[in-house]
XYZ file of C-alpha atoms in Angstrom:
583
model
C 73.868 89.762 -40.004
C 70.341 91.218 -39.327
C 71.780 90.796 -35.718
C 74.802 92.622 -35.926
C 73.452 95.917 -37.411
C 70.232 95.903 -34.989
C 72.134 95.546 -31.601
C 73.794 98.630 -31.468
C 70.943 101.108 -32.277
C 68.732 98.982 -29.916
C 71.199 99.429 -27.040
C 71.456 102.757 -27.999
C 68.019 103.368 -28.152
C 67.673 101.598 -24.505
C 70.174 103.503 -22.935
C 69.168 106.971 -24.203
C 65.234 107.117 -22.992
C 63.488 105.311 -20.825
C 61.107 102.819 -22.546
C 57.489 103.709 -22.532
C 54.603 102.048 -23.852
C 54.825 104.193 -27.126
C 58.311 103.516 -27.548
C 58.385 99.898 -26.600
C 55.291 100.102 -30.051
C 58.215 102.041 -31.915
C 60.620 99.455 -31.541
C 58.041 96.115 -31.933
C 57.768 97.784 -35.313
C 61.672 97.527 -35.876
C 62.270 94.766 -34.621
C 59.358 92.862 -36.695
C 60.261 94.267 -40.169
C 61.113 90.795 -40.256
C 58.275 88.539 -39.664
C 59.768 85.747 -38.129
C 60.343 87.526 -34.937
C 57.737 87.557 -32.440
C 56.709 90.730 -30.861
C 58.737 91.513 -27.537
C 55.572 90.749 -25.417
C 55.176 87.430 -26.860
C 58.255 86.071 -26.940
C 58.800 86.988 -23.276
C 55.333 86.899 -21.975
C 55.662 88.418 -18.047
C 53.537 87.928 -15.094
C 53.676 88.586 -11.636
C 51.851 88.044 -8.464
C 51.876 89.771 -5.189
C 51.312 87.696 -2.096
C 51.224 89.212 0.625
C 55.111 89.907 1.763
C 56.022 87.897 -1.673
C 55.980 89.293 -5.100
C 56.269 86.272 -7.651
C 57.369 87.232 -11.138
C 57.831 84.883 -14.254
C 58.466 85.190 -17.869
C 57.051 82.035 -20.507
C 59.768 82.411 -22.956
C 58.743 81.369 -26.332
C 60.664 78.456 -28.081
C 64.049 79.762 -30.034
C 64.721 82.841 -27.318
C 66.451 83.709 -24.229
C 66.922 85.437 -21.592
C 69.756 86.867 -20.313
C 70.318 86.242 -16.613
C 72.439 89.120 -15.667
C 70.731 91.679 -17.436
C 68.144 91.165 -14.928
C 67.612 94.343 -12.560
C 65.497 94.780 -9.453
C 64.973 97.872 -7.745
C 61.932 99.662 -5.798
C 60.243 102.671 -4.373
C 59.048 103.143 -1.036
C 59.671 99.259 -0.249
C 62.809 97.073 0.643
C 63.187 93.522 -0.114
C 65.885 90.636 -0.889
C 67.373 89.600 -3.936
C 65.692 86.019 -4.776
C 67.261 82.679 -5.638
C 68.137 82.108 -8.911
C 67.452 78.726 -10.304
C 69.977 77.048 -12.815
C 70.724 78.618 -15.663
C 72.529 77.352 -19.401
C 75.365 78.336 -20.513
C 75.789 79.470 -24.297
C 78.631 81.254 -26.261
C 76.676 84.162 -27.386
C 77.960 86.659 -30.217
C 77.924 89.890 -28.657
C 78.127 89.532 -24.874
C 80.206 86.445 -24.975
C 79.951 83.252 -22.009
C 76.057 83.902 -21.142
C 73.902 82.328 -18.194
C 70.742 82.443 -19.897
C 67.248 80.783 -18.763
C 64.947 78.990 -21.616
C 61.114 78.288 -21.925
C 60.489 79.226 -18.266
C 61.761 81.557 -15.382
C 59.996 82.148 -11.951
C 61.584 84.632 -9.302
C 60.464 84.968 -5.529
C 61.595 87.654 -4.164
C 60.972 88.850 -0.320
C 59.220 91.986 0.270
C 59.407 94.428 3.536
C 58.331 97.579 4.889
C 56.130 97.716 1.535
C 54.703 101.436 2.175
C 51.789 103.166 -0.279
C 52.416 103.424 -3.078
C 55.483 101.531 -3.423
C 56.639 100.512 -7.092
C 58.870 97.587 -7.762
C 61.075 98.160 -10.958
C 62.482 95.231 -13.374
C 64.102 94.944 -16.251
C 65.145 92.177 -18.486
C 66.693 91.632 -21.536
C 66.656 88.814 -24.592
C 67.344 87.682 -27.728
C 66.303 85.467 -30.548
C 68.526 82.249 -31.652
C 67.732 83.099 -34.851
C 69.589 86.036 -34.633
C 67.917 89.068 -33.355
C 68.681 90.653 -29.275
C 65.706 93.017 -28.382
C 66.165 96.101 -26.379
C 66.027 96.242 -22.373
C 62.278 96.316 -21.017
C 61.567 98.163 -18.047
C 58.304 97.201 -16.127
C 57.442 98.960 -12.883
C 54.806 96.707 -10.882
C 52.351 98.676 -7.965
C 52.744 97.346 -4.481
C 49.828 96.469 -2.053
C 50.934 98.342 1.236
C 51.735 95.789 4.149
C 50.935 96.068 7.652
C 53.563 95.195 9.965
C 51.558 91.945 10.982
C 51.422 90.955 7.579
C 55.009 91.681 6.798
C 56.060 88.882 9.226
C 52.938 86.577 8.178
C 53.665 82.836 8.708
C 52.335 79.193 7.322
C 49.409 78.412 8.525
C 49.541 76.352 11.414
C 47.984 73.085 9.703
C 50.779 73.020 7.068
C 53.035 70.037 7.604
C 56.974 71.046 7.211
C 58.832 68.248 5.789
C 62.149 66.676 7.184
C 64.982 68.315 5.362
C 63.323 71.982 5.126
C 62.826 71.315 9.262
C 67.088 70.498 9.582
C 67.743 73.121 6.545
C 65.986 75.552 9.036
C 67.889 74.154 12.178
C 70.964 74.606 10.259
C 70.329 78.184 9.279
C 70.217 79.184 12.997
C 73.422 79.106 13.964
C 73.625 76.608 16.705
C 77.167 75.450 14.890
C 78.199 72.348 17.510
C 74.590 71.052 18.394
C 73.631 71.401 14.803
C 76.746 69.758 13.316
C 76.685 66.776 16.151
C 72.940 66.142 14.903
C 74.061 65.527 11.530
C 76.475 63.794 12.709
C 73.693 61.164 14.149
C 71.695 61.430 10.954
C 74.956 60.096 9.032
C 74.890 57.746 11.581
C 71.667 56.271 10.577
C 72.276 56.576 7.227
C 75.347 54.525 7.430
C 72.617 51.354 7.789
C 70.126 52.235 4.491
C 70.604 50.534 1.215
C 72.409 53.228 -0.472
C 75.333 52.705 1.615
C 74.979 48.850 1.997
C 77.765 48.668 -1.530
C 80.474 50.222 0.670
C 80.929 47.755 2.723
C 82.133 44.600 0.872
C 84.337 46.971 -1.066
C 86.156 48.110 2.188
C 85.999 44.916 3.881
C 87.532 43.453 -0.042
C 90.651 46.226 0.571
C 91.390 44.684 4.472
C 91.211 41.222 3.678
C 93.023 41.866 0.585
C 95.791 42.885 2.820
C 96.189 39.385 4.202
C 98.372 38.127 7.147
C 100.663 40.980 6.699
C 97.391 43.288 7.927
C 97.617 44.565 11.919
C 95.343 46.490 13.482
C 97.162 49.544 13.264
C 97.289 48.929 9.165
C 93.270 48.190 9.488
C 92.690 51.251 11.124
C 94.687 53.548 8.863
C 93.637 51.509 5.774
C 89.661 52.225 7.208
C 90.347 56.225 7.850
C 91.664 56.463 4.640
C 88.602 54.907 3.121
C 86.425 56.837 4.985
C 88.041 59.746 4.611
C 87.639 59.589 0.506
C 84.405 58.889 0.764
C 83.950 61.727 3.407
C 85.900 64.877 1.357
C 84.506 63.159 -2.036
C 80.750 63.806 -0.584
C 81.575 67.234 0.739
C 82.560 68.283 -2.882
C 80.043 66.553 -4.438
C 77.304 68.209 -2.117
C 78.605 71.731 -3.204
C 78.365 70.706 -6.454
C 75.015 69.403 -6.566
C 73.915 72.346 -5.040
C 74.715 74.637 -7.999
C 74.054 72.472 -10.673
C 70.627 70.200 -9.060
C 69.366 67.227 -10.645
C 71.240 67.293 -13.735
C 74.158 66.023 -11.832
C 72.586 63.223 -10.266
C 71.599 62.287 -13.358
C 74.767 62.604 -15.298
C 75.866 59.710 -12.611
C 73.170 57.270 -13.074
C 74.002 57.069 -17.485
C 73.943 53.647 -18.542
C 77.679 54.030 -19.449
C 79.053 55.247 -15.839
C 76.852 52.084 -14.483
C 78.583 49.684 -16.702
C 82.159 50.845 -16.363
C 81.390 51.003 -12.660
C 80.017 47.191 -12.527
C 82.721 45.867 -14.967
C 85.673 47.069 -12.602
C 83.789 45.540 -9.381
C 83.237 41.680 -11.169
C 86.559 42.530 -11.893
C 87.382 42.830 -8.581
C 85.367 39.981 -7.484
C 86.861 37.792 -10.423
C 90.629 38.843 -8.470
C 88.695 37.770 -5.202
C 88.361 34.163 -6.230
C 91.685 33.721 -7.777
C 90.564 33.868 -11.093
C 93.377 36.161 -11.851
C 96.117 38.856 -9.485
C 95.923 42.294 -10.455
C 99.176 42.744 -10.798
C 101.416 45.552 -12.067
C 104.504 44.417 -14.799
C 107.576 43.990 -12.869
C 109.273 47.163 -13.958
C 106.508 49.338 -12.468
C 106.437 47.033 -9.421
C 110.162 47.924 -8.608
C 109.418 51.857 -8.296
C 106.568 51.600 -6.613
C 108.105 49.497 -3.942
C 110.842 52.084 -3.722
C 108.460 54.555 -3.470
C 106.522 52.135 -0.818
C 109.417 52.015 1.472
C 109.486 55.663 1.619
C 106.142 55.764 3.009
C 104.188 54.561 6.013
C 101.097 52.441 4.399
C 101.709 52.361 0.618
C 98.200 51.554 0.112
C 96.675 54.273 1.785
C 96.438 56.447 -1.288
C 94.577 53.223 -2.860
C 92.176 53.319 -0.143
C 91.377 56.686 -0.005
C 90.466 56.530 -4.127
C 88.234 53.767 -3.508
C 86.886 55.562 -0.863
C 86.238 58.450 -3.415
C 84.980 56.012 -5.826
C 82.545 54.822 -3.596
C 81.221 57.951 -2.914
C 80.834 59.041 -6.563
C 78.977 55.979 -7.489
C 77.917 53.545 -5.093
C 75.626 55.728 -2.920
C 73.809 58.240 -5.570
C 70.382 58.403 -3.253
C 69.316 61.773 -1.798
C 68.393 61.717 1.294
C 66.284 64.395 3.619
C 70.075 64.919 6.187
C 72.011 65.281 2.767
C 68.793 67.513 0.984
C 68.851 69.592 3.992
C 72.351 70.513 3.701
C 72.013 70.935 0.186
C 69.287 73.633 0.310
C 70.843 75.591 3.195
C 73.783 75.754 0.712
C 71.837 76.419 -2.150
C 69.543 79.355 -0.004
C 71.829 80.651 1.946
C 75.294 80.803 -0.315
C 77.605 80.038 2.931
C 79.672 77.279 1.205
C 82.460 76.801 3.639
C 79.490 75.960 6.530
C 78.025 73.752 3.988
C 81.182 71.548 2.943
C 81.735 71.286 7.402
C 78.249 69.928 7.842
C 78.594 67.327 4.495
C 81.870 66.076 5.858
C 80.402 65.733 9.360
C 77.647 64.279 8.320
C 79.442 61.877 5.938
C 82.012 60.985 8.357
C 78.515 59.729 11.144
C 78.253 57.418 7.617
C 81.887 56.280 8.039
C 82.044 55.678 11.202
C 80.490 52.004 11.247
C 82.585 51.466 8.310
C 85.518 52.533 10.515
C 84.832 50.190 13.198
C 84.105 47.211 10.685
C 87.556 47.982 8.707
C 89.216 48.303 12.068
C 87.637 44.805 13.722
C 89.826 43.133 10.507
C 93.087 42.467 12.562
C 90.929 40.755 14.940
C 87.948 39.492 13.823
C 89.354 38.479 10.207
C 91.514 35.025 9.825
C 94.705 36.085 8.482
C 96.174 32.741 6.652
C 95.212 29.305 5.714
C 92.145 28.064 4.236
C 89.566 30.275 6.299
C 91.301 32.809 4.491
C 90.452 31.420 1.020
C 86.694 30.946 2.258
C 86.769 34.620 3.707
C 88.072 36.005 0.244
C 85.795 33.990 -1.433
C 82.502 35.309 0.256
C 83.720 38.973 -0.259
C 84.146 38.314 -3.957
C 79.984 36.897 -3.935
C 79.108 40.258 -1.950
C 81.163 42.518 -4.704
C 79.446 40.749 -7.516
C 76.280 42.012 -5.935
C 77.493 45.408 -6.366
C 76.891 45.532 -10.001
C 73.058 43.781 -9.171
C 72.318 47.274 -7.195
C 74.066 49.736 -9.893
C 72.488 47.891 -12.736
C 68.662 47.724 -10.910
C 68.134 51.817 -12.001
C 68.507 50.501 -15.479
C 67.012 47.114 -15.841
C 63.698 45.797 -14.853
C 63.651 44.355 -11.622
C 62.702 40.645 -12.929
C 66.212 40.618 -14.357
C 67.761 42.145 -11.571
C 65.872 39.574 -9.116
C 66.517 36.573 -11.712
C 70.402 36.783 -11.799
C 70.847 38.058 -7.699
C 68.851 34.860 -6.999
C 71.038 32.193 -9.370
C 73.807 34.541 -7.189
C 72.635 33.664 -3.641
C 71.851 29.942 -4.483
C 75.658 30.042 -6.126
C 76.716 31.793 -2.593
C 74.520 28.688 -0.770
C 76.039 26.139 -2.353
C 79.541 27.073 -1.592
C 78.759 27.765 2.258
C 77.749 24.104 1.991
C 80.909 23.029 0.541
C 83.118 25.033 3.182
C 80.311 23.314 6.075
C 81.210 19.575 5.041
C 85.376 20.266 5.228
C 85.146 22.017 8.625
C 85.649 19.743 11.786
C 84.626 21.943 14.328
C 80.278 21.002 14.824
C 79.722 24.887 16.167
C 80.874 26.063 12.953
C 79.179 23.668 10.825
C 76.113 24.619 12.044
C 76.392 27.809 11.920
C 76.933 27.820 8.548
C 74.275 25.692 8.028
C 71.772 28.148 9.851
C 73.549 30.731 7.675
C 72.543 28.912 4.162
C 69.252 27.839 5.830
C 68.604 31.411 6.697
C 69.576 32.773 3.020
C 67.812 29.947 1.043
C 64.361 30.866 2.884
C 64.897 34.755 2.170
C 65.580 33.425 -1.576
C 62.167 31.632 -1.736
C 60.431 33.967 -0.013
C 62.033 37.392 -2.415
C 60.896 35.251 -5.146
C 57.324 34.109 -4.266
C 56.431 37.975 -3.237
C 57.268 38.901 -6.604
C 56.177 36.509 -8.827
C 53.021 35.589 -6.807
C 51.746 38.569 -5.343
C 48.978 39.416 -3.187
C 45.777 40.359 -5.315
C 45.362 42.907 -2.720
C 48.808 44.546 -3.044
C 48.457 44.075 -7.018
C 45.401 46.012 -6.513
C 46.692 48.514 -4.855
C 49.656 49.175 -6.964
C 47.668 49.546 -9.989
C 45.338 51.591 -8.704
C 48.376 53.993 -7.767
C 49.467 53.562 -10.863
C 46.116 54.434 -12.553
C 45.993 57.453 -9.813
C 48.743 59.330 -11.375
C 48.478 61.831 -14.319
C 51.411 61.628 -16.476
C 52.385 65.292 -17.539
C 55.710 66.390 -19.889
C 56.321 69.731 -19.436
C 55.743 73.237 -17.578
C 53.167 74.787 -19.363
C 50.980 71.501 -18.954
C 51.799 71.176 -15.285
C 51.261 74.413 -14.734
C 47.684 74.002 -16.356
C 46.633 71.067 -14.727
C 47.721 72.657 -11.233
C 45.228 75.343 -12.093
C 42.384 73.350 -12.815
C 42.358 71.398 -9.511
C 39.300 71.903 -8.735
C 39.235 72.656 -5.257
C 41.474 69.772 -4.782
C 45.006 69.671 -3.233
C 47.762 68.719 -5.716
C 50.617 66.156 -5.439
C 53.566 66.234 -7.971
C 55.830 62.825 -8.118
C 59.068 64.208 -9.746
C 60.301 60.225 -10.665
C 63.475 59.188 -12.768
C 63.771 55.116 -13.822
C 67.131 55.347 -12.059
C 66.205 56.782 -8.521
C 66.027 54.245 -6.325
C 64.237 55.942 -3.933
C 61.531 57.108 -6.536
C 60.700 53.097 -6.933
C 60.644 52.530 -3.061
C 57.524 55.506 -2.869
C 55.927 53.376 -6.186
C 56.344 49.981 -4.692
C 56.505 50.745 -1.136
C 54.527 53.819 -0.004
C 51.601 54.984 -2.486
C 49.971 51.340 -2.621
C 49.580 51.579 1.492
C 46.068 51.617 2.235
C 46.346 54.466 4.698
C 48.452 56.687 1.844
C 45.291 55.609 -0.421
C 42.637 57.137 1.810
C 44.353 60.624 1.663
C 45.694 60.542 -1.840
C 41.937 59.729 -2.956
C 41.283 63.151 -2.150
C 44.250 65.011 -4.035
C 44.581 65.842 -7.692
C 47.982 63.089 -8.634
C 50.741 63.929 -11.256
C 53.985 62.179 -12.263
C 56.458 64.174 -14.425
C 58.968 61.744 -15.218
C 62.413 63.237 -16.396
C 64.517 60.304 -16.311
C 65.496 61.475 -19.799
C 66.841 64.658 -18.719
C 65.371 66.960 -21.886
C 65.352 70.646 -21.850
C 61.833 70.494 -21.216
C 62.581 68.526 -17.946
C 65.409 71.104 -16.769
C 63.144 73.690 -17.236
C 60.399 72.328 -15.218
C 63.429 71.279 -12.268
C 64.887 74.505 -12.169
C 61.232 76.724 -12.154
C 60.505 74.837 -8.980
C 64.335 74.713 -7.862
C 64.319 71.457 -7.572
C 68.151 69.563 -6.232
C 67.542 65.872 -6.088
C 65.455 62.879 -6.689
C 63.104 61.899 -5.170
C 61.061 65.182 -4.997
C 57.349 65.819 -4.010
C 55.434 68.738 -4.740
C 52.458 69.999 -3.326
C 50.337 72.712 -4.243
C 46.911 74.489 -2.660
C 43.629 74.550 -4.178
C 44.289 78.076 -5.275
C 47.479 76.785 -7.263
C 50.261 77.984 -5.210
C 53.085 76.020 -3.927
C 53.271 75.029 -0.343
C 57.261 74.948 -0.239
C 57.377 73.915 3.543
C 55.422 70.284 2.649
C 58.007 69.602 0.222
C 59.269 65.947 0.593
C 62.848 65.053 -0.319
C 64.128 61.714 -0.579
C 61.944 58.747 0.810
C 59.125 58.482 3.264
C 57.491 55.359 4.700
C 53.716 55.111 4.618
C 52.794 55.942 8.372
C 54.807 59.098 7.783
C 53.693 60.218 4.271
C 49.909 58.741 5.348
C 49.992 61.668 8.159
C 52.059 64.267 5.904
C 49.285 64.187 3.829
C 46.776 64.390 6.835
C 47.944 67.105 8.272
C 48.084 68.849 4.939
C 44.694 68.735 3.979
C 43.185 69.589 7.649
């Protein structure tokens, strides 16, 4: 109630005069009769920063308030400049202004400056409220400009500072070379087609064509294949957009326990159908429409295709990757969605296209009856019960995950054997028996590097480990950034189910060569596999759109944005990132 008989006069108040220090004392008065509310200042403490042809403001917003993201005005005198990026904001239903974007804990702008002449003012004013119940009136600030010579209007990175992979392409992309840019991404799709994150797609497609049986031709393959690919394809397109507006929350809403175990239920489900276990099979009456809907159509499966495709793209391949990051920020900067769904597709389709060929090859390179048919069906159904293996390793310690994909294999060994002793042809038997040989070794040796490591790589992980400052919030990070010492600083933004985030742990920091130069850097982890407000605030202050992300900040505490590092990096790579960065 205090609320409702306050916000008027305030706005009134606002409106009528402009705010002055006096004033602003005036109303800090008011709106304190109640002690519970913290002065104006305080519960929106504002900062700002001018660097050179960047003026950097921020607000700490106290715990229980809010501010309002379109009450936020720029303006200035005797200076132009650009209106900044906002990060993500939260949505609340808020009692006098209705739907609200509104920003909590922590807001940072960057906004552009040019032709910043003497005496040139920049103007601001924000607005927020209390949750408790209480909206304070607009405040005004006007912030004094350092004038800016024209060199140092158009000042750039120093020469020494490395520029990551996806803020190079996100640059590339931004220049308008339209068919040169979109055939490069095209490539980098390409390449992506053969990582890990994509490896799930392919006994799921290759499951649909053999599924189809002797009744499949190559025309059906290839149709059956574009369909696929072209779900997958328009699925990632959307997707992209929408991680773009909405960051890492999205990626994480995807990788919840419950969408991993639906997801890995349907595909032993599908494996289960694979070996004969059971035929997914509609009840009769249904069966009759569809197949008079069937006939009236070329390819009734197509549209089954296609939502597997979709499917696939959704879940099976959650990584971010520097092509896909660099589409994502020239989305996010520059606002040009349509450009930015063309270059997704293109660059999902380079990811289809091996998928194409392999889903085509079925006519041909895929028995179509008998018992090779039963084996072939049979070795599908092993690789989709893997599936489940790669969803469920984000959420359960790799011992189990290793444990059950090895009792897997040896299951998958044992029945290449059994297929070896009823074939009569001697060229096939051995090659199956190379096959098995082959698999059995990688087994054994999976198994001894894990559970009989290397004391030097042991060493070398926990010393990593031990490297790393664990932090929880903003305000901390933001603290321990400042007291660097003279020392570089390296954020590791991690999440338990980014796969990529495990690969830099296990893969990259323990190198010896990563060591050297990481010795010589201040080292914090901020895990937010949890996803708390705390963690959203801290994403969205450094705007922040996927997982894996890597921060690095100068001595003097200020970000070096270019540096950035978005999805994985081997150690050779990161070892001379680093390098270069601190020369």
């Amino acid at each position: 109630m205090y609320k409702v008989f306050v916000l008027p006069f305030l706005l009134w108040f606002a409106l009528v005069a402009p705010v002055s220090a006096q004033q602003n004392s005036v109303l800090n008065s008011l709106l304190n009769a109640n002690d519970s509310f913290l002065p104006v200042e305080q519960a929106f403490a504002f900062d700002f920063v001018q660097k050179q042809n960047e003026l950097i403001v921020s607000w700490t917003i106290a715990d229980g308030y809010y501010l309002y993201k379109d009450k936020i005005k720029l303006g200035g005198i005797a200076v132009s400049f650009s209106h900044p990026s906002y990060p993500a904001s939260m949505q609340i239903e808020d009692e006098f202004f209705g739907v609200s974007q509104v920003y909590f804990h922590q807001l940072t702008l960057r906004i552009p400056l040019t032709d910043v002449s003497e005496d040139a003012v920049f103007k601001i004013q924000y607005m927020g409220c209390a949750e408790a119940g209480l909206c304070y009136p607009p405040v005004t600030k006007e912030l004094p400009l350092i004038a800016l010579s024209a060199d140092q209007s158009t000042v750039a990175p120093p020469s020494n500072v490395p520029v990551s992979s996806q803020n190079t392409l996100a640059a590339k992309l931004s220049d308008g070379a339209a068919l040169a840019t979109l055939a490069g991404f095209f490539l980098l799709g390409l390449g992506l087609a053969f990582t890990p994150c994509v490896f799930p797609m392919y006994p799921i497609l290759t499951s649909i064509i053999v599924g189809q049986g002797k009744q499949l031709s190559n025309k059906r393959a290839f149709t059956l294949s574009f369909s696929y690919v072209q779900g997958m394809a328009i699925t990632y397109s959307a997707l992209g957009l929408v991680v773009a507006s909405l960051g890492v929350r999205f990626q994480g809403y995807m990788q919840h326990p419950a969408v991993l175990i639906v997801a890995s239920i349907i595909f032993v489900l599908l494996a289960l159908a694979m070996f004969g276990v059971f035929n997914l099979t509609l009840p009769s009456s249904w069966q009759e429409k569809i197949s008079k809907v069937s006939n009236n159509q070329q390819g009734g499966s197509h549209k089954g295709a296609f939502t597997m495709g979709a499917l696939s793209g959704l879940i099976a391949s959650p990584c971010t990757t520097a092509p896909l990051s660099a589409a994502l920020l020239y989305v996010a900067q520059s606002g040009d969605l349509l450009l930015g769904a063309v270059t997704l597709y293109i660059l999902s389709l380079g990811m289809g296209l091996p998928l194409l060929i392999l889903g085509s090859s079925g006519g041909k390179l895929l028995p179509k009856a008998g018992n090779w048919m039963n084996a072939v069906k049979a070795t599908f159904g092993f690789l989709l019960l893997a599936v489940p293996l790669i969803l469920l390793e984000r959420m359960l310690p790799f011992s189990y995950i290793l444990a059950i994909g090895s009792l897997l294999l040896l299951s998958f060994i044992i029945y290449l054997y059994r297929v070896m002793f009823s074939l009569q042809n001697n060229s096939a038997k051995a090659v199956m028996l190379i096959l098995g040989q082959l698999l059995l070794s990688a087994a054994l040796y999976l198994n001894l590097k894990h559970w009989w490591p290397a004391t030097e790589q042991t060493a070398a992980v926990t010393q990593q480990q031990a490297g790393f400052e664990l932090v929880s919030s903003l305000e901390e990070l933001q603290q321990k950034i400042a007291a660097s010492e003279g020392r570089y600083t390296l954020v590791d933004l991690y999440a338990d189910w980014c796969i990529a985030c495990k690969e830099f742990e296990h893969l990259t920091f323990p190198k010896a060569e990563v060591q050297a130069q990481m010795q010589k850097m201040q080292l914090i982890k901020v895990d937010v596999t949890k996803m708390t407000r705390k963690d959203q605030a801290l994403l969205d202050n450094y705007q922040v759109l996927g997982l894996p992300t890597l921060l690095f900040f100068s001595p003097q505490a200020e970000e070096i944005s270019s540096a950035r590092v978005t999805g994985f990096m081997n150690a050779s790579d990161f070892a001379a990132h680093l390098k270069q960065l601190q020369q």
